[in-house]
Amino acid sequence: MADANQQLLNPKEDGNVYGCLKAEVSLNDEKEIEHSELKEISKNSLSLSITFLLQFFITTVTIISTGKLGVVQLGGVSIANVTFQVSACIFIGMATSLDTLCPQAFGLKKFKNVWLFYVQCILISFILAIPLALLWMFSSSWLGVIVDDIEIIRYASSYLKIMCFSIPGYIMFECGKKLLQSQEDFDTGRKLLFIGVPFNVFLNFTLVNKIGFNGAPVAAVITYNFIGLLITLQAIKTPVFEQYKNCNINEYFSGWSTLISLAIPGIIMLEAEFFAFEVLTILSAKFGNTALAAQSVAASLQSLMFQIPFSFGVAISNRIAYQIGRNDFKKCKIITKLALVKMATSLFLINCSIFIFCGKALTSIFTSDPAVRDMATKILKIIALNQLYDVFNIISAGILRSQGRQRIGGYLNLISYYLIGLPLGIVLAFRSSLEVYGFWIGLGVGILILALLETYYVVISDWKTIIEASKKLHGGSVA
């Protein structure tokens, strides 16, 4: 194939017009594939963007509803949501292993593998949930180490104790989404959230008005378990579910190393980024309640807009993983080029423009305090510039997941955030007059380095070796 392509790109070697025609057809075919993939990925990404934004809004609305109660309540829910998001990244990271395994197995028509990986991911996630739930239950004993205000600690701890009951639904929804997405179903999660989110908003504001602060986490708990149940019911309606008849109980509890080996670096990739950003929110408390509230609002908006490129990263990851399973390295190359050149650039322009031109309006949704609003708006301008690098980081990370090369991304995330970005941000914040703004400038440098390195590893990918590794994985693991 490589020789044939080389011949097409150099028609003089054919010595006749037929060689030129073959080259033209080859280029036309590539453009046609690119157009088709752009349409398919954009459609799936749009659906995923809505899904992620709606899902993220379940916890974001708690900031809006409780923020109206006062600055202390806003600080409490902010710290609690920081803890929740960092902890939830473990479940999301676990589920990202399915971005590699399930689409590849589905492309190879190893449907039994798809079902087994899904169930195994749920089982492992529930085991990981036990220490996390204990951490939340006793959060009042350790929050004092990072937050000075006793009232903020009291509100945050109360919130987290209630949110322990959201874990089952959260896990089921994350894993259910991945199972459906591996089968090219990107719409069910969105449709279920169109039911769940309005229900959550109504429940949230109603309960906050009736029982106060604790009404917000109660509403989130009910919503997560509701949508988790709904997506599980959808999952068992898929043809893949029929494979449970071919599985024995021992298979569900064996071969976990395959999934864990991908899940751990996947968790590190997400956790490193999320935790770095959330550390900033915690450290912002050192500059006062106004800085903490502004940081919380800016971080919430950054996380909200993160869902757009992340959805493209997931759609791209699923699409490439499926082509890896089909042994189509030509499409893998075309999709990768399309993602890095056209999609990443477009996503940067969208996110950057929203932060620059709509920053003040967006911060006003979260708070009516003018000092908090002005500080948060200034932070968003720094975040707008950081989007240039972060978008390439997110897209490249998605491609690495599709290849089963999460380990590379895990190492690079640790280096970029914790050896470069976070230390630099802390120095700029506490050793200069930049304060909160220094956090984001320092992290921006780390993100730039991360994006350059991840993109480099994607560009030098050896697709034939990656496809052979996928065949070996699914041929000898759980099939």
Coordinates of C-alpha atoms in Angstrom, one line a residue, residues 106-426:
F106 CA -16.8 -3.4 18.1
G107 CA -14.8 -2.6 14.9
L108 CA -13.3 -6.1 15.1
K109 CA -16.9 -7.5 15.7
K110 CA -15.7 -8.9 19.1
F111 CA -19.1 -8.1 20.7
K112 CA -18.5 -10.3 23.7
N113 CA -15.4 -8.2 24.5
V114 CA -17.5 -5.0 24.3
W115 CA -20.0 -6.3 26.9
L116 CA -17.3 -7.7 29.3
F117 CA -15.2 -4.5 29.3
Y118 CA -18.4 -2.5 30.1
V119 CA -19.3 -4.7 33.1
Q120 CA -15.7 -4.9 34.3
C121 CA -15.4 -1.1 34.2
I122 CA -18.5 -0.7 36.4
L123 CA -17.3 -3.3 38.9
I124 CA -13.9 -1.7 39.3
S125 CA -15.4 1.8 39.5
F126 CA -17.7 0.7 42.4
I127 CA -14.6 -0.7 44.3
L128 CA -12.8 2.7 43.8
A129 CA -16.0 4.5 45.1
I130 CA -15.6 3.1 48.6
P131 CA -12.5 5.1 49.7
L132 CA -13.9 8.2 47.9
A133 CA -17.2 8.0 49.7
L134 CA -15.3 7.7 53.0
L135 CA -13.2 10.8 52.1
W136 CA -16.3 12.8 51.4
M137 CA -18.1 11.6 54.6
F138 CA -15.2 12.8 56.8
S139 CA -14.3 15.8 54.7
S140 CA -14.6 18.2 57.7
S141 CA -11.5 16.6 59.3
W142 CA -9.2 17.5 56.4
L143 CA -10.8 20.6 54.7
G144 CA -9.4 22.7 57.5
V145 CA -5.9 22.1 56.2
I146 CA -6.6 24.0 53.0
V147 CA -9.5 26.4 54.0
D148 CA -9.4 28.8 56.9
D149 CA -13.0 29.8 57.1
I150 CA -15.0 27.5 59.5
E151 CA -18.4 28.4 57.9
I152 CA -17.1 27.5 54.4
I153 CA -15.8 24.1 55.7
R154 CA -19.2 23.4 57.3
Y155 CA -21.1 24.1 54.1
A156 CA -18.7 22.1 52.0
S157 CA -18.7 19.1 54.3
S158 CA -22.5 19.0 54.5
Y159 CA -22.6 19.1 50.7
L160 CA -20.1 16.3 50.2
K161 CA -21.8 14.0 52.7
I162 CA -25.0 14.1 50.7
M163 CA -23.2 13.7 47.4
C164 CA -22.0 10.3 48.5
F165 CA -25.3 9.0 47.4
S166 CA -24.9 10.2 43.9
I167 CA -22.0 7.8 43.1
P168 CA -23.9 4.8 41.9
G169 CA -25.9 6.8 39.3
Y170 CA -22.8 8.7 38.3
I171 CA -20.8 5.5 37.5
M172 CA -23.7 3.9 35.7
F173 CA -24.2 7.0 33.5
E174 CA -20.5 7.3 32.6
C175 CA -20.0 3.7 31.7
G176 CA -23.4 3.5 29.9
K177 CA -22.5 6.5 27.7
K178 CA -19.2 4.7 26.6
L179 CA -21.0 1.5 25.8
L180 CA -23.5 3.3 23.6
Q181 CA -20.9 5.5 22.0
S182 CA -18.8 2.5 21.0
Q183 CA -21.8 1.4 19.0
E184 CA -22.1 4.8 17.2
D185 CA -24.9 5.9 19.5
F186 CA -24.1 9.4 20.6
D187 CA -27.6 10.6 20.9
T188 CA -29.1 8.6 23.8
G189 CA -27.1 10.3 26.5
R190 CA -28.1 13.7 25.2
K191 CA -31.8 12.8 25.0
L192 CA -31.8 11.4 28.6
L193 CA -30.1 14.6 29.9
F194 CA -32.8 16.7 28.1
I195 CA -35.1 15.0 30.6
G196 CA -32.8 15.0 33.6
V197 CA -31.4 18.5 33.5
P198 CA -34.7 20.5 33.5
F199 CA -35.9 18.2 36.2
N200 CA -32.7 18.9 38.2
V201 CA -33.0 22.7 37.7
F202 CA -36.6 22.7 39.0
L203 CA -35.7 20.4 41.9
N204 CA -32.6 22.4 42.8
F205 CA -34.2 25.8 43.1
T206 CA -37.3 24.3 44.7
L207 CA -35.4 22.5 47.4
V208 CA -33.0 25.4 48.0
N209 CA -36.0 27.7 48.6
K210 CA -37.6 25.2 50.9
I211 CA -34.8 23.6 52.9
G212 CA -31.8 25.9 52.1
F213 CA -28.3 25.0 51.2
N214 CA -28.6 21.2 51.4
G215 CA -31.4 21.3 48.8
A216 CA -28.8 21.7 46.1
P217 CA -26.9 18.4 46.7
V218 CA -30.1 16.5 47.4
A219 CA -31.3 17.6 43.9
A220 CA -28.0 16.5 42.3
V221 CA -28.2 13.1 44.0
I222 CA -31.7 12.4 42.8
T223 CA -30.8 13.5 39.2
Y224 CA -27.6 11.5 38.9
N225 CA -29.4 8.3 40.1
F226 CA -32.3 9.0 37.8
I227 CA -30.2 9.4 34.6
G228 CA -28.0 6.5 35.7
L229 CA -31.0 4.2 35.8
L230 CA -32.3 5.4 32.5
I231 CA -29.1 4.9 30.6
T232 CA -28.6 1.4 32.1
L233 CA -32.1 0.5 30.8
Q234 CA -31.0 1.7 27.4
A235 CA -27.7 -0.2 27.5
I236 CA -29.5 -3.6 28.1
K237 CA -31.6 -3.0 25.0
T238 CA -28.5 -3.0 22.7
P239 CA -27.5 -6.1 20.7
V240 CA -24.3 -6.2 22.7
F241 CA -26.2 -7.0 25.9
E242 CA -27.2 -10.4 24.4
Q243 CA -23.6 -11.4 24.9
Y244 CA -24.2 -11.9 28.6
K245 CA -25.6 -15.3 27.6
N246 CA -22.1 -16.3 26.4
C247 CA -20.3 -15.1 29.6
N248 CA -19.8 -16.9 32.8
I249 CA -19.3 -15.2 36.2
N250 CA -15.6 -15.8 36.3
E251 CA -15.0 -13.8 33.1
Y252 CA -16.5 -10.7 34.7
F253 CA -13.8 -10.9 37.5
S254 CA -10.8 -12.0 35.4
G255 CA -8.7 -10.1 32.9
W256 CA -9.0 -6.8 34.7
S257 CA -5.4 -6.0 34.0
T258 CA -6.1 -5.1 30.4
L259 CA -8.7 -2.5 31.5
I260 CA -6.8 -1.2 34.5
S261 CA -3.6 -0.8 32.4
L262 CA -5.4 1.7 30.2
A263 CA -7.6 3.2 33.0
I264 CA -4.7 4.3 35.3
P265 CA -3.0 6.6 32.7
G266 CA -6.4 7.7 31.6
I267 CA -7.2 8.7 35.1
I268 CA -3.9 10.5 35.4
M269 CA -4.4 12.4 32.2
L270 CA -7.8 13.8 33.4
E271 CA -7.0 14.0 37.1
A272 CA -3.7 15.8 36.5
E273 CA -5.5 18.6 34.6
F274 CA -8.6 18.8 36.7
F275 CA -6.7 18.6 40.0
A276 CA -4.2 21.3 38.9
F277 CA -7.1 23.7 38.1
E278 CA -9.0 22.9 41.3
V279 CA -5.8 23.4 43.4
L280 CA -5.9 26.9 42.2
T281 CA -9.5 27.4 43.6
I282 CA -8.4 26.1 47.0
L283 CA -5.3 28.3 47.0
S284 CA -7.3 31.3 46.0
A285 CA -8.9 31.2 49.4
K286 CA -5.6 32.6 50.7
F287 CA -6.4 35.9 48.9
G288 CA -9.8 36.3 50.5
N289 CA -13.5 35.3 49.9
T290 CA -13.8 37.6 46.9
A291 CA -10.8 36.0 45.1
L292 CA -12.1 32.5 46.0
A293 CA -15.5 33.3 44.6
A294 CA -14.1 34.9 41.4
Q295 CA -11.7 31.9 40.9
S296 CA -14.6 29.5 41.4
V297 CA -16.8 31.3 38.8
A298 CA -13.9 31.5 36.3
A299 CA -13.0 27.8 36.9
S300 CA -16.6 26.8 36.5
L301 CA -16.9 28.6 33.2
Q302 CA -13.5 27.2 32.0
S303 CA -14.7 23.7 32.9
L304 CA -18.0 24.4 31.2
M305 CA -16.4 25.4 27.9
F306 CA -13.9 22.6 28.2
Q307 CA -16.8 20.2 27.4
I308 CA -16.9 21.5 23.8
P309 CA -13.4 20.5 22.7
F310 CA -13.5 17.4 25.0
S311 CA -16.6 16.2 23.2
F312 CA -14.7 16.5 19.9
G313 CA -11.8 14.6 21.5
V314 CA -14.1 11.8 22.6
A315 CA -15.8 11.6 19.2
I316 CA -12.5 11.6 17.4
S317 CA -11.2 8.9 19.8
N318 CA -14.2 6.7 19.2
R319 CA -14.0 7.2 15.4
I320 CA -10.2 6.4 15.2
A321 CA -10.5 3.4 17.6
Y322 CA -13.3 2.0 15.4
Q323 CA -11.1 2.4 12.3
I324 CA -8.2 0.7 14.2
G325 CA -10.5 -2.2 14.8
R326 CA -11.4 -2.3 11.1
N327 CA -7.7 -2.3 10.2
D328 CA -8.1 0.9 8.2
F329 CA -4.9 2.9 8.9
K330 CA -5.6 5.2 5.9
K331 CA -8.7 6.6 7.6
C332 CA -6.8 6.8 10.9
K333 CA -4.3 9.1 9.2
I334 CA -6.9 11.2 7.5
I335 CA -9.0 11.7 10.7
T336 CA -5.9 12.6 12.7
K337 CA -4.8 15.2 10.2
L338 CA -8.4 16.6 10.0
A339 CA -8.6 16.8 13.8
L340 CA -5.3 18.6 14.3
V341 CA -5.5 21.0 11.5
K342 CA -9.1 22.0 11.0
M343 CA -11.0 21.0 14.1
A344 CA -8.5 22.2 16.7
T345 CA -8.2 25.6 15.0
S346 CA -11.9 26.1 14.8
L347 CA -12.4 25.1 18.4
F348 CA -9.8 27.5 19.6
L349 CA -11.5 30.4 17.8
I350 CA -14.9 29.5 19.3
N351 CA -13.8 29.1 22.9
C352 CA -11.5 32.1 22.8
S353 CA -14.2 34.4 21.3
I354 CA -16.8 33.3 23.9
F355 CA -14.4 34.1 26.8
I356 CA -13.3 37.5 25.4
F357 CA -16.7 38.8 24.2
C358 CA -19.1 37.2 26.6
G359 CA -17.1 37.0 29.7
K360 CA -18.9 39.7 31.7
A361 CA -22.3 38.4 30.7
L362 CA -21.4 34.8 31.7
T363 CA -20.0 35.8 35.1
S364 CA -23.1 37.8 35.9
I365 CA -25.1 34.5 35.8
F366 CA -23.1 33.2 38.7
T367 CA -22.9 36.2 41.0
S368 CA -24.3 39.7 41.5
D369 CA -21.3 40.9 43.5
P370 CA -19.5 43.5 41.3
A371 CA -16.1 42.8 42.7
V372 CA -16.4 39.1 42.1
R373 CA -17.7 39.6 38.7
D374 CA -14.9 42.0 37.6
M375 CA -12.2 39.8 38.9
A376 CA -13.7 36.7 37.2
T377 CA -14.0 38.5 33.9
K378 CA -10.3 39.5 34.0
I379 CA -9.4 35.8 34.7
L380 CA -11.4 34.7 31.7
K381 CA -9.3 36.9 29.4
I382 CA -6.2 34.9 30.4
I383 CA -8.1 31.7 30.0
A384 CA -9.1 32.8 26.5
L385 CA -5.5 32.8 25.4
N386 CA -4.8 29.5 27.1
Q387 CA -7.5 27.9 24.8
L388 CA -5.0 28.0 21.9
Y389 CA -2.8 25.4 23.6
D390 CA -5.5 23.5 25.6
V391 CA -7.5 22.7 22.5
F392 CA -4.6 20.9 20.9
N393 CA -3.9 19.2 24.2
I394 CA -7.5 17.9 24.4
I395 CA -7.6 16.7 20.8
S396 CA -4.2 15.0 20.9
A397 CA -5.1 13.3 24.2
G398 CA -8.3 11.9 22.5
I399 CA -6.2 10.5 19.7
L400 CA -3.7 8.9 22.1
R401 CA -6.7 7.2 23.9
S402 CA -7.9 5.8 20.6
Q403 CA -4.5 4.2 20.1
G404 CA -4.3 2.8 23.6
R405 CA -1.3 5.1 24.3
Q406 CA -2.8 6.7 27.4
R407 CA 0.5 6.1 29.3
I408 CA 2.3 8.7 27.1
G409 CA -0.4 11.3 27.9
G410 CA -0.3 10.4 31.6
Y411 CA 3.4 11.0 31.9
L412 CA 3.3 14.2 29.9
N413 CA 0.4 15.6 32.0
L414 CA 2.3 15.0 35.3
I415 CA 5.4 16.7 33.9
S416 CA 3.6 19.6 32.4
Y417 CA 1.3 20.4 35.2
Y418 CA 3.2 19.5 38.3
L419 CA 6.8 20.2 37.4
I420 CA 6.1 23.3 35.2
G421 CA 2.6 24.8 35.2
L422 CA 1.5 24.6 38.9
P423 CA 4.8 25.5 40.5
L424 CA 5.2 28.5 38.1
G425 CA 1.7 29.6 38.8
I426 CA 2.2 29.5 42.6

